Coordinates of C-alpha atoms in Angstrom, one line a residue:
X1 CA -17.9 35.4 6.8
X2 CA -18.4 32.3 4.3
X3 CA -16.1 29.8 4.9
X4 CA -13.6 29.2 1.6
X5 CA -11.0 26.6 2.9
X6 CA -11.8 23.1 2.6
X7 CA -11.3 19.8 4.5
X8 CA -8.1 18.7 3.3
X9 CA -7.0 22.4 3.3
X10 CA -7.7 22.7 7.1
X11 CA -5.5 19.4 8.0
X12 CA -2.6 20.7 5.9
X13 CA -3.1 23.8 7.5
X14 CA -3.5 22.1 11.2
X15 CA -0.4 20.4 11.2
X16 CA 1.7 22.8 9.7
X17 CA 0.3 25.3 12.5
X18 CA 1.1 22.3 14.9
X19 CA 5.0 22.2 13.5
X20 CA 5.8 26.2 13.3
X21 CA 4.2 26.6 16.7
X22 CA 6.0 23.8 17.8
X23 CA 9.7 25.1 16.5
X24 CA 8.9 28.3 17.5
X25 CA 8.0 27.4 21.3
X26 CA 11.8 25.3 21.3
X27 CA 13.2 28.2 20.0
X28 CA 15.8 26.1 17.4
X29 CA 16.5 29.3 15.7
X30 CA 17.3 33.1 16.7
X31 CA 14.5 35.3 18.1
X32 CA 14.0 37.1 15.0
X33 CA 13.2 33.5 13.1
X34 CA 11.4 31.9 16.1
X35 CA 9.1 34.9 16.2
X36 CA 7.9 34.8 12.3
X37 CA 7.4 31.6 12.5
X38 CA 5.1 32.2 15.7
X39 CA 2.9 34.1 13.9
X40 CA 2.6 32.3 10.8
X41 CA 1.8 29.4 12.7
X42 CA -0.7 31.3 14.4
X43 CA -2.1 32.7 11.2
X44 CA -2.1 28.9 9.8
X45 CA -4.2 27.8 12.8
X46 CA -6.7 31.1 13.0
X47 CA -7.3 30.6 9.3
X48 CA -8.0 26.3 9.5
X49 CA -9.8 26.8 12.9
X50 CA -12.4 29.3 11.5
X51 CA -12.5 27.9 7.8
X52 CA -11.7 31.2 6.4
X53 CA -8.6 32.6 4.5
X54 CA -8.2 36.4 3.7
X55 CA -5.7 35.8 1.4
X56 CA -7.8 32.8 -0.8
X57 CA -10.7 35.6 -0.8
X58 CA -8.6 38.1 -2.5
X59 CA -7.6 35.7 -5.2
X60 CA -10.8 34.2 -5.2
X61 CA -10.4 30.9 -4.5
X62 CA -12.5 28.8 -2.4
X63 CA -11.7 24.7 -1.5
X64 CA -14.8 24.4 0.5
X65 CA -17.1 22.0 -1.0
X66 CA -20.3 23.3 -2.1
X67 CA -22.9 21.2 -0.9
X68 CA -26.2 22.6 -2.6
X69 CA -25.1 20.2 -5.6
X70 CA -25.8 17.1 -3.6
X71 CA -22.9 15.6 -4.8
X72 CA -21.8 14.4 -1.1
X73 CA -24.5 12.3 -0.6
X74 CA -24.7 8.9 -3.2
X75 CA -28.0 7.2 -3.8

């Protein structure tokens, strides 16, 4: 599985996990609500833990930097 979610992707990604998670767990809302946003927290911190997004696959996007370019390293 190539990994297609970049750095800055995977902190957005983190601390929205972080927030949902977090709201869900206090239960602010009703069960239905708290539950949704269980799982797309979850699915927010499955997809930045592993680097890998289903849904930017299928559209075919990919934020990870490529790194055969050499780009990353200045001389």
């Amino acid at each position: 599985m190539k990994q297609n979610v970049g750095i800055l992707d995977t902190a957005i990604r983190s601390v929205l996990a972080l927030a949902l998670l977090a709201v869900a767990v206090e239960g602010l809302f009703g069960p239905t609500i708290s539950i949704v946003l269980g799982v797309m927290g979850a699915a927010l911190f499955y997809t930045s833990s592993f680097g890998f997004c289903l849904i930017y696959k299928l559209l075919g996007i990919d934020t990870y930097p490529d790194f055969k370019d050499d780009s990353y390293h200045p001389q």
